[in-house]
Amino acid sequence: MQHDFVFRLSRILMNKVNHKLLLCIGSNFQSEEKVSAAKVLLEANFFNLHFSDARLTAPLNMQRKTPFLNQLVVAETDKDLTEVRRMIKSIEQQLGRTEHSKAEGIIPIDIDLLEWDREVIHSEIIKNKYFADFLF
């Protein structure tokens, strides 16, 4: 708790802008392991993270019918949007996501940036029923 206060104070003193973001983590391959690993990497790159409960959901628009383990994440960063997108892509690659695996319908990890400073970035996910299920 005190570390968080010191961290926030240092950001204010350095005039760094904190951005709020909403992410959705998903996996349909080694799901529990990959989602856990993603959480660790997100915690290393962002601060003030809050995780929803994880839920199994049916795949959307995919041939492979393996369910996804999904989890929402609210976090903050002082990085800009371009850097955050690069960090997310890097985490996905570290955890085994490739174009080949995606083409096969095997998604070791998928991290979608849904909102940036309350601006919707990924509206097609937010409109889906499984997203609404997280909120209720």
Coordinates of N, CA and C in Angstrom, one line a residue:
M1 N 0.8 -1.2 0.0 CA 0.0 0.0 0.0 C 0.9 1.3 0.0
Q2 N 1.9 1.3 0.9 CA 2.8 2.4 0.9 C 3.5 2.6 -0.4
H3 N 4.0 1.4 -1.0 CA 4.7 1.4 -2.2 C 3.8 2.1 -3.3
D4 N 2.5 1.8 -3.3 CA 1.6 2.3 -4.3 C 1.6 3.9 -4.2
F5 N 1.5 4.3 -2.9 CA 1.5 5.8 -2.7 C 2.7 6.5 -3.2
V6 N 3.9 5.9 -2.8 CA 5.2 6.4 -3.3 C 5.3 6.4 -4.8
F7 N 4.8 5.3 -5.4 CA 4.8 5.2 -6.9 C 4.0 6.3 -7.5
R8 N 2.8 6.5 -7.0 CA 1.9 7.6 -7.5 C 2.5 8.9 -7.3
L9 N 3.0 9.2 -6.1 CA 3.6 10.5 -5.9 C 4.8 10.8 -6.8
S10 N 5.6 9.8 -7.1 CA 6.7 10.0 -8.0 C 6.2 10.3 -9.4
R11 N 5.1 9.7 -9.8 CA 4.5 10.0 -11.1 C 4.1 11.4 -11.2
I12 N 3.4 11.9 -10.1 CA 2.9 13.3 -10.1 C 4.1 14.2 -10.1
L13 N 5.1 14.0 -9.4 CA 6.3 14.9 -9.3 C 7.0 14.9 -10.6
M14 N 7.0 13.8 -11.4 CA 7.7 13.7 -12.7 C 6.7 14.2 -13.8
N15 N 5.5 14.6 -13.4 CA 4.5 15.1 -14.4 C 4.2 14.0 -15.5
K16 N 4.2 12.8 -15.1 CA 3.8 11.7 -16.0 C 2.3 11.6 -16.0
V17 N 1.8 11.4 -17.2 CA 0.3 11.2 -17.3 C 0.0 9.7 -17.2
N18 N -0.9 9.3 -16.3 CA -1.4 8.0 -16.2 C -2.6 7.7 -17.1
H19 N -2.5 6.7 -17.9 CA -3.6 6.3 -18.8 C -4.3 5.1 -18.2
K20 N -5.6 5.0 -18.3 CA -6.3 3.8 -17.8 C -6.7 3.0 -19.0
L21 N -6.6 1.7 -18.9 CA -6.9 0.8 -20.0 C -7.7 -0.4 -19.5
L22 N -8.5 -0.9 -20.4 CA -9.2 -2.2 -20.2 C -8.7 -3.2 -21.2
L23 N -8.3 -4.3 -20.7 CA -7.8 -5.4 -21.5 C -8.7 -6.6 -21.3
C24 N -8.7 -7.5 -22.3 CA -9.3 -8.8 -22.2 C -8.2 -9.8 -22.6
I25 N -8.0 -10.7 -21.7 CA -7.0 -11.8 -21.9 C -7.8 -13.1 -22.3
G26 N -7.4 -13.8 -23.3 CA -8.1 -15.0 -23.7 C -7.1 -16.1 -24.1
S27 N -7.4 -17.3 -23.9 CA -6.6 -18.5 -24.4 C -7.5 -19.7 -24.6
N28 N -7.2 -20.4 -25.7 CA -7.9 -21.7 -25.9 C -6.8 -22.9 -26.0
F29 N -5.6 -22.6 -25.5 CA -4.6 -23.7 -25.5 C -3.7 -23.5 -24.3
Q30 N -3.7 -24.6 -23.5 CA -3.0 -24.5 -22.2 C -3.4 -23.2 -21.4
S31 N -4.7 -23.1 -21.4 CA -5.4 -21.8 -21.0 C -5.0 -21.3 -19.6
E32 N -5.1 -22.2 -18.6 CA -4.8 -21.7 -17.2 C -3.3 -21.3 -17.1
E33 N -2.4 -22.1 -17.7 CA -1.0 -21.7 -17.7 C -0.7 -20.4 -18.4
K34 N -1.3 -20.3 -19.6 CA -1.0 -19.1 -20.4 C -1.6 -17.8 -19.8
V35 N -2.8 -17.9 -19.3 CA -3.5 -16.7 -18.7 C -2.7 -16.3 -17.4
S36 N -2.3 -17.3 -16.6 CA -1.5 -17.0 -15.4 C -0.2 -16.3 -15.8
A37 N 0.5 -16.8 -16.8 CA 1.8 -16.2 -17.3 C 1.5 -14.8 -17.8
A38 N 0.4 -14.6 -18.5 CA 0.1 -13.3 -19.1 C -0.1 -12.3 -17.9
K39 N -0.8 -12.7 -16.9 CA -1.0 -11.9 -15.7 C 0.3 -11.4 -15.1
V40 N 1.3 -12.3 -15.0 CA 2.6 -12.0 -14.4 C 3.3 -10.9 -15.3
L41 N 3.2 -11.1 -16.6 CA 3.9 -10.2 -17.5 C 3.2 -8.8 -17.5
L42 N 1.8 -8.8 -17.4 CA 1.1 -7.6 -17.4 C 1.5 -6.8 -16.1
E43 N 1.6 -7.6 -15.0 CA 1.9 -6.9 -13.7 C 3.3 -6.3 -13.8
A44 N 4.2 -6.8 -14.6 CA 5.5 -6.3 -14.7 C 5.6 -5.0 -15.6
N45 N 4.5 -4.8 -16.4 CA 4.5 -3.7 -17.3 C 3.5 -2.6 -17.0
F46 N 2.5 -2.9 -16.2 CA 1.5 -1.9 -15.9 C 1.4 -1.8 -14.4
F47 N 0.5 -0.9 -13.9 CA 0.3 -0.8 -12.4 C -1.1 -0.6 -12.1
N48 N -1.5 -0.7 -10.8 CA -2.8 -0.7 -10.4 C -3.7 -1.6 -11.1
L49 N -3.3 -2.9 -11.3 CA -4.1 -3.9 -12.0 C -5.2 -4.5 -11.2
H50 N -6.3 -4.7 -11.8 CA -7.5 -5.3 -11.2 C -8.0 -6.4 -12.2
F51 N -8.1 -7.6 -11.7 CA -8.5 -8.7 -12.6 C -9.9 -9.2 -12.2
S52 N -10.7 -9.4 -13.3 CA -12.0 -10.1 -13.0 C -11.8 -11.5 -12.8
D53 N -12.8 -12.2 -12.4 CA -12.8 -13.7 -12.4 C -12.6 -14.2 -13.8
A54 N -11.9 -15.3 -13.9 CA -11.8 -15.9 -15.3 C -13.0 -16.7 -15.6
R55 N -13.4 -16.7 -16.9 CA -14.6 -17.5 -17.3 C -14.3 -18.2 -18.6
L56 N -14.9 -19.4 -18.7 CA -14.8 -20.1 -20.0 C -15.9 -19.6 -20.9
T57 N -15.6 -19.3 -22.2 CA -16.5 -18.8 -23.2 C -16.4 -19.6 -24.5
A58 N -17.4 -19.7 -25.2 CA -17.4 -20.3 -26.5 C -16.6 -19.4 -27.5
P59 N -15.9 -20.1 -28.4 CA -15.2 -19.3 -29.4 C -16.1 -18.5 -30.4
L60 N -15.7 -17.4 -30.8 CA -16.5 -16.6 -31.8 C -15.8 -16.6 -33.1
N61 N -16.6 -17.0 -34.1 CA -16.1 -17.0 -35.5 C -14.8 -17.8 -35.8
M62 N -14.8 -19.0 -35.2 CA -13.6 -19.8 -35.3 C -14.0 -21.2 -35.7
Q63 N -13.2 -21.9 -36.5 CA -13.5 -23.3 -36.8 C -13.3 -24.2 -35.6
R64 N -12.2 -24.0 -34.9 CA -11.9 -24.8 -33.7 C -12.9 -24.4 -32.6
K65 N -13.5 -25.4 -32.0 CA -14.5 -25.1 -31.0 C -14.0 -25.2 -29.6
T66 N -12.7 -25.2 -29.3 CA -12.2 -25.3 -28.0 C -12.6 -24.0 -27.2
P67 N -13.2 -24.1 -26.0 CA -13.5 -22.9 -25.3 C -12.3 -22.1 -24.9
F68 N -12.6 -20.8 -24.7 CA -11.6 -19.8 -24.3 C -11.7 -19.6 -22.8
L69 N -10.6 -19.4 -22.2 CA -10.6 -18.9 -20.8 C -10.3 -17.4 -21.0
N70 N -11.2 -16.6 -20.5 CA -11.1 -15.1 -20.6 C -11.1 -14.5 -19.3
Q71 N -10.5 -13.3 -19.2 CA -10.4 -12.5 -18.0 C -10.2 -11.1 -18.4
L72 N -10.9 -10.2 -17.7 CA -10.8 -8.7 -18.0 C -9.8 -8.2 -17.0
V73 N -9.1 -7.1 -17.5 CA -8.0 -6.5 -16.7 C -8.2 -5.0 -16.8
V74 N -8.3 -4.3 -15.7 CA -8.2 -2.8 -15.7 C -6.8 -2.5 -15.1
A75 N -6.1 -1.6 -15.8 CA -4.8 -1.2 -15.4 C -4.5 0.2 -15.7
E76 N -3.3 0.7 -15.3 CA -2.9 2.0 -15.6 C -1.4 1.9 -16.1
T77 N -1.1 2.9 -16.9 CA 0.3 3.0 -17.5 C 0.6 4.5 -17.7
D78 N 1.9 4.8 -17.8 CA 2.4 6.1 -18.2 C 2.9 6.1 -19.6
K79 N 2.8 4.9 -20.2 CA 3.2 4.8 -21.6 C 2.2 5.3 -22.6
D80 N 2.6 5.6 -23.8 CA 1.6 6.1 -24.8 C 0.9 4.9 -25.5
L81 N -0.1 5.1 -26.2 CA -0.9 4.1 -26.8 C 0.0 3.2 -27.8
T82 N 0.8 3.8 -28.5 CA 1.7 3.0 -29.4 C 2.6 2.1 -28.6
E83 N 3.2 2.5 -27.6 CA 4.0 1.7 -26.7 C 3.3 0.6 -26.1
V84 N 2.0 0.9 -25.6 CA 1.2 -0.2 -25.0 C 0.9 -1.3 -26.0
R85 N 0.5 -0.9 -27.2 CA 0.2 -1.9 -28.2 C 1.4 -2.8 -28.5
R86 N 2.6 -2.2 -28.5 CA 3.9 -2.9 -28.7 C 4.1 -3.9 -27.6
M87 N 3.9 -3.4 -26.4 CA 4.1 -4.3 -25.2 C 3.1 -5.4 -25.2
I88 N 1.9 -5.2 -25.6 CA 0.9 -6.3 -25.6 C 1.3 -7.3 -26.7
K89 N 1.7 -6.9 -27.8 CA 2.1 -7.8 -28.9 C 3.3 -8.6 -28.5
S90 N 4.3 -8.0 -27.8 CA 5.4 -8.6 -27.2 C 5.1 -9.7 -26.2
I91 N 4.1 -9.4 -25.4 CA 3.7 -10.4 -24.4 C 3.1 -11.6 -25.1
E92 N 2.2 -11.3 -26.1 CA 1.6 -12.4 -26.9 C 2.7 -13.3 -27.5
Q93 N 3.7 -12.7 -28.1 CA 4.7 -13.5 -28.7 C 5.5 -14.3 -27.7
Q94 N 5.8 -13.7 -26.6 CA 6.6 -14.4 -25.5 C 5.8 -15.7 -25.1
L95 N 4.5 -15.6 -25.1 CA 3.7 -16.7 -24.7 C 3.3 -17.7 -25.8
G96 N 3.9 -17.5 -27.0 CA 3.7 -18.5 -28.0 C 2.7 -18.2 -29.1
R97 N 2.2 -17.0 -29.1 CA 1.3 -16.7 -30.2 C 2.0 -16.4 -31.5
T98 N 1.6 -17.1 -32.6 CA 2.2 -16.9 -33.9 C 1.1 -16.8 -34.9
E99 N 1.4 -16.3 -36.1 CA 0.5 -16.3 -37.2 C 0.0 -17.7 -37.5
H100 N 1.0 -18.6 -37.5 CA 0.7 -20.0 -37.8 C -0.3 -20.6 -36.8
S101 N -0.1 -20.4 -35.5 CA -1.0 -20.9 -34.5 C -2.4 -20.3 -34.6
K102 N -2.4 -19.0 -34.9 CA -3.7 -18.3 -35.1 C -4.4 -18.9 -36.3
A103 N -3.7 -19.2 -37.4 CA -4.4 -19.8 -38.6 C -4.9 -21.2 -38.3
E104 N -4.3 -21.9 -37.3 CA -4.7 -23.2 -36.9 C -5.9 -23.1 -35.9
G105 N -6.2 -21.9 -35.4 CA -7.2 -21.8 -34.4 C -6.7 -22.1 -33.0
I106 N -5.4 -22.2 -32.9 CA -4.8 -22.4 -31.5 C -4.3 -21.0 -31.1
I107 N -4.9 -20.6 -30.0 CA -4.6 -19.2 -29.5 C -4.0 -19.4 -28.1
P108 N -2.7 -19.5 -28.0 CA -2.1 -19.6 -26.6 C -2.4 -18.4 -25.7
I109 N -2.4 -17.2 -26.3 CA -2.8 -16.1 -25.6 C -3.3 -15.0 -26.6
D110 N -4.3 -14.3 -26.2 CA -4.8 -13.1 -27.0 C -5.1 -12.0 -26.0
I111 N -4.4 -10.9 -26.2 CA -4.7 -9.8 -25.3 C -5.2 -8.6 -26.1
D112 N -6.5 -8.3 -25.9 CA -7.1 -7.2 -26.6 C -7.2 -6.0 -25.8
L113 N -6.8 -4.9 -26.4 CA -7.0 -3.6 -25.7 C -8.4 -3.1 -26.1
L114 N -9.3 -3.1 -25.1 CA -10.7 -2.8 -25.3 C -11.0 -1.3 -25.2
E115 N -10.4 -0.7 -24.1 CA -10.6 0.8 -23.9 C -9.2 1.4 -23.5
W116 N -9.1 2.7 -23.9 CA -8.0 3.5 -23.6 C -8.5 4.8 -23.1
D117 N -8.3 5.2 -21.8 CA -8.8 6.4 -21.2 C -10.3 6.6 -21.5
R118 N -11.0 5.5 -21.4 CA -12.5 5.4 -21.5 C -13.0 5.5 -23.0
E119 N -12.0 5.5 -23.9 CA -12.4 5.5 -25.3 C -12.4 4.0 -25.8
V120 N -13.5 3.6 -26.4 CA -13.6 2.2 -26.9 C -12.7 2.0 -28.1
I121 N -11.8 1.0 -28.0 CA -10.9 0.7 -29.0 C -11.3 -0.5 -29.8
H122 N -11.9 -1.5 -29.1 CA -12.2 -2.8 -29.7 C -13.7 -3.1 -29.5
S123 N -14.5 -2.3 -30.2 CA -16.0 -2.4 -30.0 C -16.6 -3.7 -30.3
E124 N -16.1 -4.5 -31.2 CA -16.8 -5.8 -31.5 C -16.7 -6.7 -30.4
I125 N -15.7 -6.7 -29.5 CA -15.7 -7.5 -28.3 C -16.7 -7.0 -27.3
I126 N -16.7 -5.7 -27.1 CA -17.5 -5.1 -26.1 C -19.0 -5.4 -26.4
K127 N -19.3 -5.5 -27.6 CA -20.7 -5.8 -28.0 C -21.2 -7.2 -27.9
N128 N -20.2 -8.2 -27.7 CA -20.6 -9.6 -27.6 C -21.1 -9.9 -26.2
K129 N -22.0 -10.9 -26.2 CA -22.6 -11.3 -25.0 C -21.7 -11.8 -23.9
Y130 N -20.6 -12.5 -24.3 CA -19.7 -12.9 -23.2 C -19.0 -11.8 -22.5
F131 N -18.8 -10.6 -23.1 CA -18.3 -9.5 -22.4 C -19.3 -9.0 -21.4
A132 N -20.6 -8.9 -21.8 CA -21.6 -8.4 -20.9 C -21.7 -9.4 -19.6
D133 N -21.5 -10.6 -19.9 CA -21.5 -11.6 -18.8 C -20.5 -11.3 -17.7
F134 N -19.4 -10.7 -18.0 CA -18.4 -10.3 -17.0 C -18.9 -9.2 -16.1
L135 N -19.8 -8.4 -16.6 CA -20.2 -7.2 -15.9 C -21.4 -7.5 -14.9
F136 N -22.0 -8.7 -15.1 CA -23.1 -9.0 -14.2 C -23.0 -10.3 -13.5

